CSV table of C-alpha atoms in Angstrom, one decimal:
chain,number,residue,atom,x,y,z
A,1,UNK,CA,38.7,-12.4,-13.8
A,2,UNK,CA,35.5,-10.5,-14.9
A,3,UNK,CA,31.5,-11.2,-14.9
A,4,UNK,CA,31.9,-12.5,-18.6
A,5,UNK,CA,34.9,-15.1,-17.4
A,6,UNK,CA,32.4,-15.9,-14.6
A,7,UNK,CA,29.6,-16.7,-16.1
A,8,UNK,CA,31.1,-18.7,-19.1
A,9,UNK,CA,32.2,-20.7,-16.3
A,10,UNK,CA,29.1,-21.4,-14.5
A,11,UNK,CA,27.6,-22.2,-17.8
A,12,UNK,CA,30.1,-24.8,-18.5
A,13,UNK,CA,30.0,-25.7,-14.9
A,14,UNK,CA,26.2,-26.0,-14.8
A,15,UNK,CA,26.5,-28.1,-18.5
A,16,UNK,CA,29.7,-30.4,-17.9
A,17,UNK,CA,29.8,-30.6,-22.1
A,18,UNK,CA,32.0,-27.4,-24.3
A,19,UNK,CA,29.3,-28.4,-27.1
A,20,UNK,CA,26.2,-27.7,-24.6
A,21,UNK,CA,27.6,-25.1,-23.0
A,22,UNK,CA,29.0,-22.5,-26.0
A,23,UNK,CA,25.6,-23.4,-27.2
A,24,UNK,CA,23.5,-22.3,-24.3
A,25,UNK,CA,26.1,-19.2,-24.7
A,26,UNK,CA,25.6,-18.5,-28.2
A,27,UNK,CA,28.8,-18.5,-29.0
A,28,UNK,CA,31.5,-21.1,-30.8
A,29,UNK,CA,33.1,-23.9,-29.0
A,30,UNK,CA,36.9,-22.7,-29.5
A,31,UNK,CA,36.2,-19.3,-28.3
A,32,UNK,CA,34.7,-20.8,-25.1
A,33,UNK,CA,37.9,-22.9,-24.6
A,34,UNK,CA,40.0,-20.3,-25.1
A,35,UNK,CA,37.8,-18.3,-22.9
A,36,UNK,CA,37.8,-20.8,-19.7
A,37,UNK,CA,41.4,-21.5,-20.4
A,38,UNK,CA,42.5,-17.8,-20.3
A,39,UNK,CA,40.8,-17.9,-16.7
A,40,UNK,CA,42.5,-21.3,-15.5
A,41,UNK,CA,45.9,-19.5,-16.6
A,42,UNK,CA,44.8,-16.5,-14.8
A,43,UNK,CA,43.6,-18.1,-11.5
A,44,UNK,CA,47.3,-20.6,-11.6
A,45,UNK,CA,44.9,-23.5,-10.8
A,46,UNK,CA,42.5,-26.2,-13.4
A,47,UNK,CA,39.0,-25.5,-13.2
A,48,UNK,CA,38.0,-28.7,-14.8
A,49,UNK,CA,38.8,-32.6,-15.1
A,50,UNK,CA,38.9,-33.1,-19.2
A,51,UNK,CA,39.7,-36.5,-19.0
A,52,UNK,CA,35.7,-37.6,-18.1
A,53,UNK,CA,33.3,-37.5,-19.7
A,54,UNK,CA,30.8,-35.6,-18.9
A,55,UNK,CA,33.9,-33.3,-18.1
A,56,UNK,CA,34.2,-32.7,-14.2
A,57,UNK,CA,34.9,-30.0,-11.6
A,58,UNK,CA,37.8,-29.9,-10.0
A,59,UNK,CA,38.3,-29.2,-6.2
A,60,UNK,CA,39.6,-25.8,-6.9
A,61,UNK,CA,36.5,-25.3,-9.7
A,62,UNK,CA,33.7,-26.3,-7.2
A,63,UNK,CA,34.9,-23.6,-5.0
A,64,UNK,CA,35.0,-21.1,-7.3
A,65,UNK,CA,31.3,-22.7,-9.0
A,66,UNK,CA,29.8,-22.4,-5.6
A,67,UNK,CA,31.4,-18.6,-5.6
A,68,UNK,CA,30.7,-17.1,-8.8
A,69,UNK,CA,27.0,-18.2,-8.6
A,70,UNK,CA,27.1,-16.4,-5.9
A,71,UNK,CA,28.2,-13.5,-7.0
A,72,UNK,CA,26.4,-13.3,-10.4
A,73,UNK,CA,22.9,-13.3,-8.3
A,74,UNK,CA,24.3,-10.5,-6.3
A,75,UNK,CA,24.9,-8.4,-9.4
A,76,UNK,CA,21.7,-9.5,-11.0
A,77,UNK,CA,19.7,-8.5,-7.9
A,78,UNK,CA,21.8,-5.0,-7.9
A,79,UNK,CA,20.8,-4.5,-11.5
A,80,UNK,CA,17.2,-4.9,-11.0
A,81,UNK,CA,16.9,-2.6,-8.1
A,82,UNK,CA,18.6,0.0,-9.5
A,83,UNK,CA,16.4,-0.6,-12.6
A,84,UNK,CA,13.2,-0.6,-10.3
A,85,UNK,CA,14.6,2.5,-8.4
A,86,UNK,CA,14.8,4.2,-11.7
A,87,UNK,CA,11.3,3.3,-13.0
A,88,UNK,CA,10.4,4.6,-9.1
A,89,UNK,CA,8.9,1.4,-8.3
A,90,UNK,CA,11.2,1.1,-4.9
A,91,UNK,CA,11.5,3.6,-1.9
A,92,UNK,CA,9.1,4.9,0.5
A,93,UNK,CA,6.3,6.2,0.3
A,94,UNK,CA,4.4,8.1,3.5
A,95,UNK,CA,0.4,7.8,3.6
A,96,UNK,CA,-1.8,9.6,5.7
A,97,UNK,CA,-5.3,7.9,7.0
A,98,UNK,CA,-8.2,8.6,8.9
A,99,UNK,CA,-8.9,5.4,11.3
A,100,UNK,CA,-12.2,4.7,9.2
A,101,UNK,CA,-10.6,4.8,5.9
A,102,UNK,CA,-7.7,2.4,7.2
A,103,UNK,CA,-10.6,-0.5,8.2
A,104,UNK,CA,-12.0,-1.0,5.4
A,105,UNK,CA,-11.1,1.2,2.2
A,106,UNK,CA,-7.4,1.5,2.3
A,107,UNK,CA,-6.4,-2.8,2.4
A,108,UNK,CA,-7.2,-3.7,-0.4
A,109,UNK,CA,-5.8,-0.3,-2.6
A,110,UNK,CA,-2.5,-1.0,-0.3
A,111,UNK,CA,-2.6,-4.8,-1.4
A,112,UNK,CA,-2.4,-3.4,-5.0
A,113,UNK,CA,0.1,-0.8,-4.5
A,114,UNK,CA,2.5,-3.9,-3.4
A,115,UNK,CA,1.8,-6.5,-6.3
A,116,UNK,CA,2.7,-3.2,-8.4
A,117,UNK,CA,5.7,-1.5,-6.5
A,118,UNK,CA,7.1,-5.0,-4.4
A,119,UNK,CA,10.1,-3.3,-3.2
A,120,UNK,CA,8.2,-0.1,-2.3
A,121,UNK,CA,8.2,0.7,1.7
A,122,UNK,CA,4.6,1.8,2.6
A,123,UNK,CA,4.6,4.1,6.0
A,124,UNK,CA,1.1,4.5,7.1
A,125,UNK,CA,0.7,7.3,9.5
A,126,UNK,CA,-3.0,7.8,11.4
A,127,UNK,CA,-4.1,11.3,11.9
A,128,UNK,CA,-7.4,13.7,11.3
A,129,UNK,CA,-8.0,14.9,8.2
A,130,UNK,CA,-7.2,18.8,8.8
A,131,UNK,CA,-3.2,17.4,10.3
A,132,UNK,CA,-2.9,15.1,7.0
A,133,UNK,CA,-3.3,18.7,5.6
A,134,UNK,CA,-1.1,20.3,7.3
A,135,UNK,CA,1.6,17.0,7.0
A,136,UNK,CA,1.5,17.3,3.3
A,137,UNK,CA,2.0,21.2,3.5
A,138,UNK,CA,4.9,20.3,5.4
A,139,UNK,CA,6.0,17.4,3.2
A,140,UNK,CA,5.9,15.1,5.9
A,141,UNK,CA,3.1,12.3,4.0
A,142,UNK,CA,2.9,12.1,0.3
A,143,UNK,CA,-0.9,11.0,0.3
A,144,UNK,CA,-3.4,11.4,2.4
A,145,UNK,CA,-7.0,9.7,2.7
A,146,UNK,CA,-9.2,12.3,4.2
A,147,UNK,CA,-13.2,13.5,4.4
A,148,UNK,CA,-14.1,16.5,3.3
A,149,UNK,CA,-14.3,19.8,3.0
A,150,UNK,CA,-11.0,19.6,1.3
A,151,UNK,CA,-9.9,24.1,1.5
A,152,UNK,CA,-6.1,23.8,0.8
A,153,UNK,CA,-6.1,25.2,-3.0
A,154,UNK,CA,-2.3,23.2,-3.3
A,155,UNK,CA,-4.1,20.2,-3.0
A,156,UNK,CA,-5.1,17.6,-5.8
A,157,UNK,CA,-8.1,15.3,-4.5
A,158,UNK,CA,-9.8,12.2,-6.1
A,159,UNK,CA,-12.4,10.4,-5.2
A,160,UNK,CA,-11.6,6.8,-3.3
A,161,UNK,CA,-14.9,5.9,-1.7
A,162,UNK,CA,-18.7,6.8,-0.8
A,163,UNK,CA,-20.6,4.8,2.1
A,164,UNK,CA,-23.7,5.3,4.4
A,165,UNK,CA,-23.7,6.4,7.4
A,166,UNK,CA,-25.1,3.8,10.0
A,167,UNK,CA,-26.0,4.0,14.0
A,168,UNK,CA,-24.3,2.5,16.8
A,169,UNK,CA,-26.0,2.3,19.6
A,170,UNK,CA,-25.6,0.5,22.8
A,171,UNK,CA,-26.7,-2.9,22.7
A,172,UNK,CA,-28.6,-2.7,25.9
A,173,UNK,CA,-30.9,0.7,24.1
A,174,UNK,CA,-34.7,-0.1,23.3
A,175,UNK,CA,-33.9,0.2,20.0
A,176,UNK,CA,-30.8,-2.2,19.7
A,177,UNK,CA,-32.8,-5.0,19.0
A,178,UNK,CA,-34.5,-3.2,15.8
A,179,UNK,CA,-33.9,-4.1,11.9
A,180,UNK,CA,-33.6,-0.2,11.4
A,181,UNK,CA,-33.5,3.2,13.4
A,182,UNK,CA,-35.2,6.5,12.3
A,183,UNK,CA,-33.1,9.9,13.9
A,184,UNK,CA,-35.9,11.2,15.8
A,185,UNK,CA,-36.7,8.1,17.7
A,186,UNK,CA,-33.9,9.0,19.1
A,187,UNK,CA,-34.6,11.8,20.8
A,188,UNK,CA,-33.4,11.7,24.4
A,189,UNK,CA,-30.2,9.4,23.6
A,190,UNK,CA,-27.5,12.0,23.8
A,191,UNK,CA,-25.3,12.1,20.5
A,192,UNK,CA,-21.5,10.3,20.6
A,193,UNK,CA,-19.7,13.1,17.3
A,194,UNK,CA,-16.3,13.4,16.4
A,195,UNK,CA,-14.4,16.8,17.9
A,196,UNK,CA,-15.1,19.5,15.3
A,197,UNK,CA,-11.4,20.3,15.4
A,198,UNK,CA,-10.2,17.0,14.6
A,199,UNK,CA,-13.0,16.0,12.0
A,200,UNK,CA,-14.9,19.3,10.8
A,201,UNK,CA,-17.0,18.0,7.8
A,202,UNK,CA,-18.1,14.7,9.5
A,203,UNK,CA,-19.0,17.0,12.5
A,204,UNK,CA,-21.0,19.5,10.8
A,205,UNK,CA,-22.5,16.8,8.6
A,206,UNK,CA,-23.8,14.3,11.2
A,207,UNK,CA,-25.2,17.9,12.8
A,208,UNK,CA,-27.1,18.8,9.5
A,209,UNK,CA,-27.8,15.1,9.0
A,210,UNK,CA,-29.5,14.8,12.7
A,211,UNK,CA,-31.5,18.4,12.2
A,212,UNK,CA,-32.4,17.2,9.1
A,213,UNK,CA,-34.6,14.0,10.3
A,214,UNK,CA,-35.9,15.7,13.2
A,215,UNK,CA,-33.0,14.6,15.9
A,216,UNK,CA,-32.3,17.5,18.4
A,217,UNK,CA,-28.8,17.1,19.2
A,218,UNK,CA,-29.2,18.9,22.4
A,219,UNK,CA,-26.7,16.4,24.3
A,220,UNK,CA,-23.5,15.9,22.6
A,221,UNK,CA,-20.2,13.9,23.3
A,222,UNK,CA,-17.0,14.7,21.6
A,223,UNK,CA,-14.1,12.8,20.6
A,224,UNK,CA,-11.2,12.8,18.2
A,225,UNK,CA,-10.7,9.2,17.0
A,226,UNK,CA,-13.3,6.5,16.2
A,227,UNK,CA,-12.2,3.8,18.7
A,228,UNK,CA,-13.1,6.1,21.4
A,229,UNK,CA,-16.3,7.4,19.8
A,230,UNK,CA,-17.7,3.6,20.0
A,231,UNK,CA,-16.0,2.9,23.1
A,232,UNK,CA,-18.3,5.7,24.7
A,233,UNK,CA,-21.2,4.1,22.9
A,234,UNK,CA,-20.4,0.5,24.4
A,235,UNK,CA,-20.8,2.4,27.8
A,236,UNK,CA,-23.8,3.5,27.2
A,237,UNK,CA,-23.2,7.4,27.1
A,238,UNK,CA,-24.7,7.4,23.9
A,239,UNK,CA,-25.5,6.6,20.0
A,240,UNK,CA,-23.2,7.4,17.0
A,241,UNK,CA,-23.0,7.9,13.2
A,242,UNK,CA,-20.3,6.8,12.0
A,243,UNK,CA,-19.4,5.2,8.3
A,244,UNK,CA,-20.9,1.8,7.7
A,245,UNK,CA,-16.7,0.6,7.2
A,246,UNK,CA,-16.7,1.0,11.4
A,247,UNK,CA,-18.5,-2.4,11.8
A,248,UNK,CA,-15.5,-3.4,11.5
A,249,UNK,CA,-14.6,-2.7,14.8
A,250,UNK,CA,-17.1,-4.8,15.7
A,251,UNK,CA,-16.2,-3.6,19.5
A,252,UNK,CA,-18.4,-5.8,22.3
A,253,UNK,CA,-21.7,-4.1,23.5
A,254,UNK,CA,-22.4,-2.2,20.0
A,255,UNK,CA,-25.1,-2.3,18.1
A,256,UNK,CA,-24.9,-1.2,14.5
A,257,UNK,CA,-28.3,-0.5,12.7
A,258,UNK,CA,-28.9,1.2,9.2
A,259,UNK,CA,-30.7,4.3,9.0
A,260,UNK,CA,-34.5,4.5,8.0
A,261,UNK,CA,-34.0,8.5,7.7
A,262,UNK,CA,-33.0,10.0,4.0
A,263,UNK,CA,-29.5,8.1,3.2
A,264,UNK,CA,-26.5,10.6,3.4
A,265,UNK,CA,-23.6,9.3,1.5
A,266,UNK,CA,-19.9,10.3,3.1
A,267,UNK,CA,-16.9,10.5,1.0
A,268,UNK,CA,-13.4,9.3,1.4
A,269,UNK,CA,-10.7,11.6,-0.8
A,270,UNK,CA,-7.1,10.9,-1.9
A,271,UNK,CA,-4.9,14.4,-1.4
A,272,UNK,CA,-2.0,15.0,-2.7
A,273,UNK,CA,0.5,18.0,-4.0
A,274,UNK,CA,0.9,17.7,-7.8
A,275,UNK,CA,4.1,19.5,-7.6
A,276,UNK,CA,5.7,16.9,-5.5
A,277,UNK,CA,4.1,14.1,-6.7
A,278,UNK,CA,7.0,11.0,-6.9
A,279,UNK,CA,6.6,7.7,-9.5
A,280,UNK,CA,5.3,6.1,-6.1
A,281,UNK,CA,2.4,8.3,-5.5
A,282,UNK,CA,2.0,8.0,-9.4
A,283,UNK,CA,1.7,4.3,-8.9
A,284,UNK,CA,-0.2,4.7,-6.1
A,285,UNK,CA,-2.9,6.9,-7.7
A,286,UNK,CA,-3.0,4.6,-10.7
A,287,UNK,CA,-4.2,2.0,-8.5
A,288,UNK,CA,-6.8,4.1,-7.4
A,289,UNK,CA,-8.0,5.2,-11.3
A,290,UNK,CA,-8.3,1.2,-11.5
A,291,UNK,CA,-10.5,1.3,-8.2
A,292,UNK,CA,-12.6,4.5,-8.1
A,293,UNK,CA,-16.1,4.6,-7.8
A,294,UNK,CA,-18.7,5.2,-10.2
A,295,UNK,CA,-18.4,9.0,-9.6
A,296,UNK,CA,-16.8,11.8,-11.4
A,297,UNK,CA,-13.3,12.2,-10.6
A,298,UNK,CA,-12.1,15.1,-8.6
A,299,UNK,CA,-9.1,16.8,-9.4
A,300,UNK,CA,-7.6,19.7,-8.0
A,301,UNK,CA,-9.3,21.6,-4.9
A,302,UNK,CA,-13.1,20.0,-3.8
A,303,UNK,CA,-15.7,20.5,-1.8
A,304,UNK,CA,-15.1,24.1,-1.0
């Protein structure tokens, strides 16, 4: 008993009619008696009831009709994963993220990823940008989403995404309740930043930024993630710039107000090792090309 015996016979099964059946086939009607024949003999039982019309299973052949369907999905499923395994649209694949590039920039470009690689595994793993670095050194992440400056020379970067910055400021602050905020009005309101060792170019940007529109950032609090940066601002320690995507967190006693100052852009960059790249970072990156923004692409080391 083979897959071809198996599936004339689920054919025939499925038609009840020899004609029907060595049609749907493609192949001669004799053949295809000989063929389910052979497999009767084979089996030592009668597959069929020839004396109907349409022609009927027999006890024996419903068992075997509700088995060999079975099995021929198994072996079409195994084909097409290990045809998708070969094209590299199945395994895992390991992405690193900053917390603001996982509210608002990386959904939709994973949401893609899957209607392209469906029986791909997507690992998201959340970390600064200088670990992502040091993860894909390590071959621990395939991709990474980080800000700049981007100083590894192995890496390939591309451009994902540019945004404002915006303020958050408690909502109880004078200046909570206005359509816009200018920096140096707010002079006096110590300054919520993320940790220069955890986020280096947003800290020394949101410093250059604040110097820049007359802000003294005399008063600083640090922290490593997001969440606890506006956390600290819904106390009331302070204000912070962060990407307009952290609305998003939407976190109660925040208020988030655009800048009137000079608008400073901040980018989001995919990172990746072009010697290791896998047909699912491939994939992954041609989402992206269908995405980018309407700015030049970056390849290879940027922002030095």
């Amino acid at each position: 008993m083979d897959l071809r015996h198996l599936r004339y016979f689920v054919t025939l099964a499925e038609q009840r009619h020899f004609g029907r059946a060595a049609e749907a086939l493609n192949m001669a009607q004799p053949p295809l008696s000989q063929q389910i024949k052979a497999l009767e003999d084979e089996l030592g039982v009668t597959l069929f009831d020839r004396s109907t019309r349409p022609i009927a299973l027999t006890r024996a052949g419903a068992v075997l009709f509700r088995e060999a369907r079975q099995i021929l999905h198994h072996v079409s499923r195994a084909r097409t994963a290990t045809q998708r395994a070969g094209r590299g649209e199945s395994g895992q694949i390991v992405v690193g993220t900053t917390g603001s590039a996982a509210l608002d920039v990386l959904p939709p470009v994973l949401d893609a990823f899957r209607a392209r690689c469906p029986q791909a595994q997507v690992a998201l793993r959340e970390m600064s940008s200088p670990d992502q670095t040091a993860a894909l050194g390590r071959g621990d992440i395939h991709v990474g989403f980080v800000r700049p400056p981007i100083l590894d020379d192995r890496l390939s970067a591309r451009l994902v995404h540019r945004e404002p910055f915006i303020v958050a400021l408690p909502d109880s602050h004078p200046l909570a309740a206005a359509e816009a905020v200018s920096l140096a009005d707010l002079n006096g309101t110590a300054l919520v930043i993320f940790d220069p060792a955890e986020a280096p170019g947003f800290h020394d940007l949101i410093i250059h930024l604040c110097r820049t529109a007359g802000y003294d950032p005399a008063v600083t609090l640090s922290a490593a993630q997001m969440t606890t940066m506006l956390t600290l601002v819904a106390a009331a320690y302070g204000f912070a710039l962060v990407p307009r995507s952290a609305r998003r967190l939407a976190l109660p006693g925040i208020a988030f107000r655009p800048l009137l100052d000079e608008p400073c852009l901040v980018d989001l960059y995919a990172v990746w090792i072009a010697a290791r790249e896998t047909p699912l970072v491939a994939e992954l990156l041609a989402v992206l090309d269908a995405a980018r923004p309407a700015a030049p692409r970056e390849e290879g080391a940027a922002d030095r």
